[in-house]
mmCIF file of C-alpha atoms and ligand atoms in Angstrom:
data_model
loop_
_atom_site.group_PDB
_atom_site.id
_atom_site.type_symbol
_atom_site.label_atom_id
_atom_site.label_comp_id
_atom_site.label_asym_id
_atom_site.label_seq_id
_atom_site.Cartn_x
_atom_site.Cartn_y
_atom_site.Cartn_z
ATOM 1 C CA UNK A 13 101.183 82.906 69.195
ATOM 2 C CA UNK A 14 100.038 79.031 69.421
ATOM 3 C CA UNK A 15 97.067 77.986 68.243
ATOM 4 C CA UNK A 16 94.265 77.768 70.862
ATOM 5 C CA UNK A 17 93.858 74.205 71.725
ATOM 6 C CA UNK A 18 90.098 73.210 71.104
ATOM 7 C CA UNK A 19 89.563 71.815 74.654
ATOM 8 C CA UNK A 20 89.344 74.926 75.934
ATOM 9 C CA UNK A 21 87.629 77.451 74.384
ATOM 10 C CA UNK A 22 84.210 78.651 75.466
ATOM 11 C CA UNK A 23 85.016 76.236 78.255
ATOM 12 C CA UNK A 24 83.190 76.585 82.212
ATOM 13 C CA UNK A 25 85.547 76.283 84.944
ATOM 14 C CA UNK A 26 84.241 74.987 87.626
ATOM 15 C CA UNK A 27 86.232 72.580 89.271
ATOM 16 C CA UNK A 28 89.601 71.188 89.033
ATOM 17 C CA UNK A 29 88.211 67.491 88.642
ATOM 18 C CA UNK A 30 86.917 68.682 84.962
ATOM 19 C CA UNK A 31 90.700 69.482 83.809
ATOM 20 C CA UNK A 32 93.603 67.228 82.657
ATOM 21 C CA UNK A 33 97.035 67.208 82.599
ATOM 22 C CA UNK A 34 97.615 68.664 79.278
ATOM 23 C CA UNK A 35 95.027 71.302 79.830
ATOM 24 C CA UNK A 36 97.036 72.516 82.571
ATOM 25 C CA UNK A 37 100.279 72.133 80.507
ATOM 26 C CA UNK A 38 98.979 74.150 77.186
ATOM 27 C CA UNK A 39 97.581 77.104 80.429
ATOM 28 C CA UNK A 40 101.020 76.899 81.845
ATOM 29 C CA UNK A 41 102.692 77.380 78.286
ATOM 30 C CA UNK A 42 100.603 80.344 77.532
ATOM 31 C CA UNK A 43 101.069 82.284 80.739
ATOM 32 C CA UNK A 44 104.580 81.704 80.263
ATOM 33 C CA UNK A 45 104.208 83.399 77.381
ATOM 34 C CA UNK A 46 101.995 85.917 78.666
ATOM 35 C CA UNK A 47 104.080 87.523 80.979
ATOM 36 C CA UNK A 48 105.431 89.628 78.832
ATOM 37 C CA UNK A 49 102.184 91.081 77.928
ATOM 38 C CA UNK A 50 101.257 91.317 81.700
ATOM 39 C CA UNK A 51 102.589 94.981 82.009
ATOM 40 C CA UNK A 52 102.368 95.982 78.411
ATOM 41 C CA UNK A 53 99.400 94.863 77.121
ATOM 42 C CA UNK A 54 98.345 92.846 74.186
ATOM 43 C CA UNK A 55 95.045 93.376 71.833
ATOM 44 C CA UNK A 56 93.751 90.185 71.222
ATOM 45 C CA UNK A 57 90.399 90.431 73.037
ATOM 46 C CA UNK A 58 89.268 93.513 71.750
ATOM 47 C CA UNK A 59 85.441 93.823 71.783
ATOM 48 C CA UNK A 60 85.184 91.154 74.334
ATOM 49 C CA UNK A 61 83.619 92.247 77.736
ATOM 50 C CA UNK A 62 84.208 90.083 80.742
ATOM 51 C CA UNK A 63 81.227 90.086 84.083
ATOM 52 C CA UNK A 64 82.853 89.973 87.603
ATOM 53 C CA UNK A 65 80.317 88.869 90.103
ATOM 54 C CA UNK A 66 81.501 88.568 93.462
ATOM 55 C CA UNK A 67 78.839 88.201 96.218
ATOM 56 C CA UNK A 68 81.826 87.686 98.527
ATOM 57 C CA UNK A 69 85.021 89.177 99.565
ATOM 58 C CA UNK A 70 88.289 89.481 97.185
ATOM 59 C CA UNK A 71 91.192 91.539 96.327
ATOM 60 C CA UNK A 72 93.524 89.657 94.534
ATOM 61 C CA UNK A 73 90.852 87.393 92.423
ATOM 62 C CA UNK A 74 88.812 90.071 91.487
ATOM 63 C CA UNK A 75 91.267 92.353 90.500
ATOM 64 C CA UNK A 76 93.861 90.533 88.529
ATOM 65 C CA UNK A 77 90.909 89.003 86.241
ATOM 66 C CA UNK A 78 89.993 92.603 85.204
ATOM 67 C CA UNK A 79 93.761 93.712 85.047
ATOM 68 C CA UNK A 80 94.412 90.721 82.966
ATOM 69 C CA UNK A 81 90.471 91.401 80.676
ATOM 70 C CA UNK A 82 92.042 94.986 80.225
ATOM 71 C CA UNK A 83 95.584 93.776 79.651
ATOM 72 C CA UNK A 84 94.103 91.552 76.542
ATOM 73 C CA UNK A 85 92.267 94.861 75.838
ATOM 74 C CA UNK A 86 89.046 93.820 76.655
ATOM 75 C CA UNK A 87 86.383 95.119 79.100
ATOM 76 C CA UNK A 88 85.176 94.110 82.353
ATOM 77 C CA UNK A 89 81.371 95.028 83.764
ATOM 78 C CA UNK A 90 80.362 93.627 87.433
ATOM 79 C CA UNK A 91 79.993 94.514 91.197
ATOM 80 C CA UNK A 92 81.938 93.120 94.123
ATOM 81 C CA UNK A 93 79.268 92.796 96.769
ATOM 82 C CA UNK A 94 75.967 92.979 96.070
ATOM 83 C CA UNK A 95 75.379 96.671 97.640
ATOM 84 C CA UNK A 96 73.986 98.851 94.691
ATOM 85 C CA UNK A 97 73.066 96.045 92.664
ATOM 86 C CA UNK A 98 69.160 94.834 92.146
ATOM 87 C CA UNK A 99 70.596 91.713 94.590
ATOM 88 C CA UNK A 100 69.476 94.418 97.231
ATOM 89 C CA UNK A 101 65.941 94.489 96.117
ATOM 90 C CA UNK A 102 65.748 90.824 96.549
ATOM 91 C CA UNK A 103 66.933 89.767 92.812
ATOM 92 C CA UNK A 104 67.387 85.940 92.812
ATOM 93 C CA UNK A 105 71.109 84.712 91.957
ATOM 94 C CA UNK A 106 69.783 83.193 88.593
ATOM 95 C CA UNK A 107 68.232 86.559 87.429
ATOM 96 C CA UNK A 108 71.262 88.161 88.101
ATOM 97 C CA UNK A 109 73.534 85.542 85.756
ATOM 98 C CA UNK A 110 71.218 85.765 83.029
ATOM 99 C CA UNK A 111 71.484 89.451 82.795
ATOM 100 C CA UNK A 112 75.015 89.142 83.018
ATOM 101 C CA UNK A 113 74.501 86.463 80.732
ATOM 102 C CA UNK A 114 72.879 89.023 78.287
ATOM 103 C CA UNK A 115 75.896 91.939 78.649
ATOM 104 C CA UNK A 116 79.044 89.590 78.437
ATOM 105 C CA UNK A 117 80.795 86.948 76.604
ATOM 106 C CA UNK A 118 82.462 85.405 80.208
ATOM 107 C CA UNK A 119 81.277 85.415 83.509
ATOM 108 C CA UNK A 120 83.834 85.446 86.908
ATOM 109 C CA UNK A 121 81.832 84.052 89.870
ATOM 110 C CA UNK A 122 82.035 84.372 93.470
ATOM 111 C CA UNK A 123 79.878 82.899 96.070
ATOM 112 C CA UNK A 124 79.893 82.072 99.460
ATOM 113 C CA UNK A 125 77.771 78.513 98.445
ATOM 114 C CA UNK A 126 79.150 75.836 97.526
ATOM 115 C CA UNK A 127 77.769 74.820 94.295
ATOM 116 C CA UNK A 128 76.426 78.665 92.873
ATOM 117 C CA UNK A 129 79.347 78.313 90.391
ATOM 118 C CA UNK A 130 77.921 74.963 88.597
ATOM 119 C CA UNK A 131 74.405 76.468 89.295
ATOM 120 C CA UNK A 132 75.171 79.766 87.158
ATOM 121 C CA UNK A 133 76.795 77.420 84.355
ATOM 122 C CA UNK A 134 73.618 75.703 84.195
ATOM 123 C CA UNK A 135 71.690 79.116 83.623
ATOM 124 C CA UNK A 136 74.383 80.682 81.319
ATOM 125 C CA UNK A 137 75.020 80.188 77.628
ATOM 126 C CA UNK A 138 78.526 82.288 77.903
ATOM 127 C CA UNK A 139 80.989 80.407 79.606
ATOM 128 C CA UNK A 140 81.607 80.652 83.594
ATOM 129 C CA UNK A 141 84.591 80.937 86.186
ATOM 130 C CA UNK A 142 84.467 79.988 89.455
ATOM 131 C CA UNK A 143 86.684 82.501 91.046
ATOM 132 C CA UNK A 144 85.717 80.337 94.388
ATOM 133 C CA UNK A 145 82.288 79.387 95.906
ATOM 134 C CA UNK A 146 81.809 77.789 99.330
ATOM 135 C CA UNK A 147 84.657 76.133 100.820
ATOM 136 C CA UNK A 148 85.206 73.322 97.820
ATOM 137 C CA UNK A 149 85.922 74.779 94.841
ATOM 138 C CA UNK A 150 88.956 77.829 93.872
ATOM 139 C CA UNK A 151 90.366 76.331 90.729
ATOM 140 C CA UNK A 152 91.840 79.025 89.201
ATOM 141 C CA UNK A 153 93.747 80.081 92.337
ATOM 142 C CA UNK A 154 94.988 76.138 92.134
ATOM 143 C CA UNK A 155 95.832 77.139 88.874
ATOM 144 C CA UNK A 156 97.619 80.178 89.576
ATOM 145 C CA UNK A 157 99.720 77.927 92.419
ATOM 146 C CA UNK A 158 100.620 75.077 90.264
ATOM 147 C CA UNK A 159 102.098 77.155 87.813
ATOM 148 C CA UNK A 160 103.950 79.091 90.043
ATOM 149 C CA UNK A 161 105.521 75.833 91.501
ATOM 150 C CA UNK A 162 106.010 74.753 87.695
ATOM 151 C CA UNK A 163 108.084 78.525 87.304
ATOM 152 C CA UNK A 164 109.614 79.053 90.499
ATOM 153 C CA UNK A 165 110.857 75.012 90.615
ATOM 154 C CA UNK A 166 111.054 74.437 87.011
ATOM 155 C CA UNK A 167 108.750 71.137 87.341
ATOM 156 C CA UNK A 168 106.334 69.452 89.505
ATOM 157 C CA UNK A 169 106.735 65.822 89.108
ATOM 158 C CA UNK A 170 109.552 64.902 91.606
ATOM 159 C CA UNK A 171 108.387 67.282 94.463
ATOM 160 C CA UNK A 172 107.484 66.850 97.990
ATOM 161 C CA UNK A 173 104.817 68.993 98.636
ATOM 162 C CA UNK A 174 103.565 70.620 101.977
ATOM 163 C CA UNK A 175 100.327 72.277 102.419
ATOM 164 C CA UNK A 176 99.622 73.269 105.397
ATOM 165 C CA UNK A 177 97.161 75.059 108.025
ATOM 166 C CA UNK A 178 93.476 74.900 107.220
ATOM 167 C CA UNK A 179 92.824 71.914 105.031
ATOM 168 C CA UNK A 180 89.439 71.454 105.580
ATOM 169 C CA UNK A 181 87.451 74.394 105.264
ATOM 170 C CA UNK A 182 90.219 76.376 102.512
ATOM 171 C CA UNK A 183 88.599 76.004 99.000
ATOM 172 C CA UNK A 184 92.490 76.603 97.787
ATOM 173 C CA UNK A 185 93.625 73.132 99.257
ATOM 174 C CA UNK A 186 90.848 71.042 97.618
ATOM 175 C CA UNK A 187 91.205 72.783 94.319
ATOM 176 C CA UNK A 188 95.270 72.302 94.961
ATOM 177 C CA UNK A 189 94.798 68.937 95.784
ATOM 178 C CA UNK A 190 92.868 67.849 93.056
ATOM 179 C CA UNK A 191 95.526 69.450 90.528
ATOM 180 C CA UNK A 192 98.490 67.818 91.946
ATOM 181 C CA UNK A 193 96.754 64.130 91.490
ATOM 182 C CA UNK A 194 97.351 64.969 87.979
ATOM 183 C CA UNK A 195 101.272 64.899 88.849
ATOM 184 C CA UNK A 196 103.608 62.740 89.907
ATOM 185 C CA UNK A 197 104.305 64.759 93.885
ATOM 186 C CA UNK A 198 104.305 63.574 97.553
ATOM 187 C CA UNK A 199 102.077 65.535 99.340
ATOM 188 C CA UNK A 200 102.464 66.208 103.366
ATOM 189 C CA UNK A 201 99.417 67.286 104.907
ATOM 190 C CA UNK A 202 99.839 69.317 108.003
ATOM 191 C CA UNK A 203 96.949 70.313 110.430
ATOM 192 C CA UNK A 204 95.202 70.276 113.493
ATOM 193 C CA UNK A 205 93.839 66.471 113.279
ATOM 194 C CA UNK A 206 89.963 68.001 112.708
ATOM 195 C CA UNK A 207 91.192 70.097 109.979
ATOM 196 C CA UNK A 208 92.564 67.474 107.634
ATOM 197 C CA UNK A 209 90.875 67.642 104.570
ATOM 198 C CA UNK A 210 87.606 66.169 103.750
ATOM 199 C CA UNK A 211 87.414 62.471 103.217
ATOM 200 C CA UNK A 212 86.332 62.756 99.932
ATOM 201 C CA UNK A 213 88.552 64.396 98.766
ATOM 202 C CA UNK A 214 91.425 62.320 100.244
ATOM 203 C CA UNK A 215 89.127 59.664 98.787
ATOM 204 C CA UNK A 216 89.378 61.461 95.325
ATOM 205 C CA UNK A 217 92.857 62.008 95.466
ATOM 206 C CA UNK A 218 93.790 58.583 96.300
ATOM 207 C CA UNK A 219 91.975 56.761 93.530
ATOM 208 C CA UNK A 220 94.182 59.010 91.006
ATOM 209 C CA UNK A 221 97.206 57.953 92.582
ATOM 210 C CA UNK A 222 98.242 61.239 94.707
ATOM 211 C CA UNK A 223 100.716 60.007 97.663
ATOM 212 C CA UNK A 224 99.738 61.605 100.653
ATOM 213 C CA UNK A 225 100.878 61.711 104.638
ATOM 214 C CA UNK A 226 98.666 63.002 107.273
ATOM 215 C CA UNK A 227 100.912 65.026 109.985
ATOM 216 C CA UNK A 228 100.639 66.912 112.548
ATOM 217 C CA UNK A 229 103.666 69.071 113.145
ATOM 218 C CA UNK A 230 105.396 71.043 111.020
ATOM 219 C CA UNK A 231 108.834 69.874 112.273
ATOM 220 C CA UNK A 232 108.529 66.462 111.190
ATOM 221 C CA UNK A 233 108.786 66.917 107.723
ATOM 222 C CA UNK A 234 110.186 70.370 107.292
ATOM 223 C CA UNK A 235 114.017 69.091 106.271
ATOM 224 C CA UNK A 236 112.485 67.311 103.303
ATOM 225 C CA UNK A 237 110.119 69.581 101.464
ATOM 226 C CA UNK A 238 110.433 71.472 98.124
ATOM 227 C CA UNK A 239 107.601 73.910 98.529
ATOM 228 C CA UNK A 240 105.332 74.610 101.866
ATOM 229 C CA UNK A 241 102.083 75.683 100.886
ATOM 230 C CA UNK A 242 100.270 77.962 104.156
ATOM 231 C CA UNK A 243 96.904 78.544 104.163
ATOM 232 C CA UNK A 244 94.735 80.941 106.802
ATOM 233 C CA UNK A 245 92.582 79.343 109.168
ATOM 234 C CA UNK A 246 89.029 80.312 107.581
ATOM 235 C CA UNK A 247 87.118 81.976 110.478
ATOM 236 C CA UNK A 248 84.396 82.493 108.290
ATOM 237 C CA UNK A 249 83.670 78.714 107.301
ATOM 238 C CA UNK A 250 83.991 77.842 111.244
ATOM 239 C CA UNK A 251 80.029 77.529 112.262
ATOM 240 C CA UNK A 252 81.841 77.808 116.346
ATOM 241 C CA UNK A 253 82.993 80.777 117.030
ATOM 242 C CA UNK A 254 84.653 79.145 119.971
ATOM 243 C CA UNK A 255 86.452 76.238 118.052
ATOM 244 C CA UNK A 256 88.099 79.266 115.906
ATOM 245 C CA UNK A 257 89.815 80.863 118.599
ATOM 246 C CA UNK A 258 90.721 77.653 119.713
ATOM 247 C CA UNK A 259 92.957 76.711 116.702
ATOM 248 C CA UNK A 260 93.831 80.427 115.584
ATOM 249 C CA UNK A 261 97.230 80.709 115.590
ATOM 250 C CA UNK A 262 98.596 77.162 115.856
ATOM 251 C CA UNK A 263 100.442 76.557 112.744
ATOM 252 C CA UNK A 264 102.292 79.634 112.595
ATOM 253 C CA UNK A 265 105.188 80.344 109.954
ATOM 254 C CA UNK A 266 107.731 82.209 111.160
ATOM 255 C CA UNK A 267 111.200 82.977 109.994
ATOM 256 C CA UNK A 268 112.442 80.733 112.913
ATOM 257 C CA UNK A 269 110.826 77.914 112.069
ATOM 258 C CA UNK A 270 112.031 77.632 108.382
ATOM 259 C CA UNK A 271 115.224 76.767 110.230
ATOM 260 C CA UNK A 272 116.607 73.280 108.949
ATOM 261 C CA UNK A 273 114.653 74.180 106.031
ATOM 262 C CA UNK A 274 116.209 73.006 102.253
ATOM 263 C CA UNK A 275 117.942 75.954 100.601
ATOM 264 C CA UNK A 276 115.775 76.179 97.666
ATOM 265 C CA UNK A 277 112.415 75.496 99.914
ATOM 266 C CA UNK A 278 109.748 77.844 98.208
ATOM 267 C CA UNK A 279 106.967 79.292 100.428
ATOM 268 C CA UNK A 280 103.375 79.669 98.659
ATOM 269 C CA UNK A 281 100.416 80.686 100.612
ATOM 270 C CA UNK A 282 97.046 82.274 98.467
ATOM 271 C CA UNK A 283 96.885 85.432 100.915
ATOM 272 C CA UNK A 284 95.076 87.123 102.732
ATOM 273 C CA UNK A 285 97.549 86.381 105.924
ATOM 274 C CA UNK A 286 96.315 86.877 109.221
ATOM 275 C CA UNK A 287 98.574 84.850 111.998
ATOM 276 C CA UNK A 288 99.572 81.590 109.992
ATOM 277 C CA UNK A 289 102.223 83.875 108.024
ATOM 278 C CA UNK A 290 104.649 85.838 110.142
ATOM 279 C CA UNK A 291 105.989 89.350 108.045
ATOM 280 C CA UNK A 292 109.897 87.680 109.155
ATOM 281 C CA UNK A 293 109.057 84.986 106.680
ATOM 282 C CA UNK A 294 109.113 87.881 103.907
ATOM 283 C CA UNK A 295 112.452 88.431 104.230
ATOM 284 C CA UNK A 296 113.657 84.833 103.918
ATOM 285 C CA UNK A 297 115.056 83.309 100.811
ATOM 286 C CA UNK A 298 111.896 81.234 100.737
ATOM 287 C CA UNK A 299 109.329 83.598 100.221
ATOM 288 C CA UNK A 300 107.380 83.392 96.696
ATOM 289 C CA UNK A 301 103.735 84.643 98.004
ATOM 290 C CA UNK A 302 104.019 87.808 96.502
ATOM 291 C CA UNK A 303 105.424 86.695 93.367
ATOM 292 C CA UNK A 304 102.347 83.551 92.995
ATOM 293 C CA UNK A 305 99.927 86.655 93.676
ATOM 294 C CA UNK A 306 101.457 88.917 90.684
ATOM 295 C CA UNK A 307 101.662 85.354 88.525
ATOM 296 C CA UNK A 308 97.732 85.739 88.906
ATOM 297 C CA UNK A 309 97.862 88.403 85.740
ATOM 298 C CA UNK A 310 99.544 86.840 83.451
ATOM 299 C CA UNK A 311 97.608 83.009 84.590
ATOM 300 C CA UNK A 312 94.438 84.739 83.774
ATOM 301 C CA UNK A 313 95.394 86.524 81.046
ATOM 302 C CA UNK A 314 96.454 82.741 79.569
ATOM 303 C CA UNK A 315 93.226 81.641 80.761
ATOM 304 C CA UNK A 316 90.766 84.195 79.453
ATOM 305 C CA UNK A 317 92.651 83.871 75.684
ATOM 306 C CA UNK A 318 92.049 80.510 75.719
ATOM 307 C CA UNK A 319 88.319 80.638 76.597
ATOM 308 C CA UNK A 320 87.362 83.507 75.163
ATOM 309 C CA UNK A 321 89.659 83.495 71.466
HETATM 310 C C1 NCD B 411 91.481 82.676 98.961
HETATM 311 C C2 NCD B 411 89.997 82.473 98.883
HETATM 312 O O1 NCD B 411 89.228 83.418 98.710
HETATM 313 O O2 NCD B 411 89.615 81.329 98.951
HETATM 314 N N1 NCD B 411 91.952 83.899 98.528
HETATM 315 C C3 NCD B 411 92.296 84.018 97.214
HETATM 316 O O3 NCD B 411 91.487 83.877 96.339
HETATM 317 N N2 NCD B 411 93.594 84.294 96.952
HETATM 318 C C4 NCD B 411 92.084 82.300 100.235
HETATM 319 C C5 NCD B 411 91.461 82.749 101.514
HETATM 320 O O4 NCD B 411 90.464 83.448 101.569
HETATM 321 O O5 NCD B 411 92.033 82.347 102.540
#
């Protein structure tokens, strides 16, 4: 196996911006490698014990960091949700990391503020993950959904890129974004005009030379993409109920509308679906969400060697 490169071990990860393009490359290399080990198993962080802390809701996250910690045969301590833990008895967020702190050499974090990722680095000597806090920050999902475009496509220089749905409020699309500025893509950006993503982050983008389009149908850029990137409208970010059920809905994916589609077009999308992902679109040629979801195993397990080895 290749030696560790020295940027990243005992490493945070907190955002995207803190990562460059060969960091990404050496992660990509490794969970290439890793896949075979993603069923089967590999020792190389025995003794190692990994904390999952998730004060907020997750399925795939959650669960493919501990099945990659166990695949690496290592163990994984935590609580998803704060019910039964001392949270409950009014245990401040700081406490909490620093006991974590005390039982494991890596912590996974999940908050629903912006910002408790950073803050828990700042209290903890082991390093920490951000496994997505507030609506800004997701960087290992963007991550896990570069390197399945660099798989599934073989490359991502040269791509046109759509992402599209939520922009604003979906912690996957600024972490996304941020990672493809460190490539050489055209990026389409298609929402509702008040969900585009946050200036600063356009802003961000720009300055490293990502080319962007704002649009606002689907239809008029369909023909050209290489991937289409679908996020979920995030009811939970929306402070107006009302402005939620307004927009729910638009932006829908269905099997129909991949028509005039490009033959190879690959569909991504983070999941959960509710309504922005019709089940027809499973059945299509285009479909690679499940296959970016079980890519999360083998990512992490890439991820977690490097840090923690
Ligand atoms: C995302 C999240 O939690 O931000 N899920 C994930 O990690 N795969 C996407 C979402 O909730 O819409």
């Amino acid at each position: 196996m290749r030696i560790t490169p020295v940027s990243w071990r005992g490493r945070d990860v907190i955002s995207m911006r803190d990562f460059e393009r060969k960091d990404l490359e050496a992660l990509f290399e490794l969970a290439h490698e890793m896949e075979k080990y993603a069923k089967r198993g590999l020792d190389l962080l025995r003794g190692k014990i990994l904390a999952v802390a998730f004060f907020e809701p997750s399925t795939r996250t959650r669960l493919s960091f501990e099945a990659a910690m166990k695949r690496l045969g290592g163990e994984v301590i935590g609580f998803s949700g704060p019910e039964g833990t001392s949270v409950e008895k009014g245990e401040t967020f700081a406490d909490t990391i620093r006991m974590l702190d005390a039982y494991a050499d890596a912590i996974v974090v999940r908050h629903r503020l912006e910002g408790a990722a950073k803050f828990a680095a700042e209290v903890a000597e082991s390093p920490v993950i951000n496994a997505g806090d507030g609506s800004f920050n997701h960087p290992t999902q963007a991550m896990l959904d570069l390197y399945t475009i660099w798989r599934e496509k073989g490359r991502i220089d040269g791509l046109r890129i759509g992402l599209m749905g939520d922009l604003k409020y979906a912690r996957t699309i600024n972490s996304l974004l941020e990672g493809l500025a460190l490539f050489d893509v055209e990026v389409e950006l298609i929402s509702p005009e008040f969900l585009r993503p946050r200036q600063e982050t356009l802003d961000y983008v720009s300055a490293r030379g990502l080319r962007y389009r704002l649009r606002s149908r689907l239809d008029e850029v369909l023909g050209e993409l290489d991937v289409l990137y679908v996020v979920r409208i995030q009811k939970e970010r929306f402070l107006d109920p009302l402005e939620y059920e307004r927009v729910r809905g638009a932006y829908k994916l269905t099997a129909e509308s991949l028509r005039g589609a490009k033959d190879d077009l690959i569909v991504l999308h983070p999941l959960p679906r509710v309504d922005e992902l019709d089940v027809s679109v499973d059945e299509t040629k285009h479909a690679r969400y499940f296959r970016q979801a079980a890519y999360g195993v083998p990512l992490r397990m890439a991820l977690l060697r490097l840090i923690l080895s």
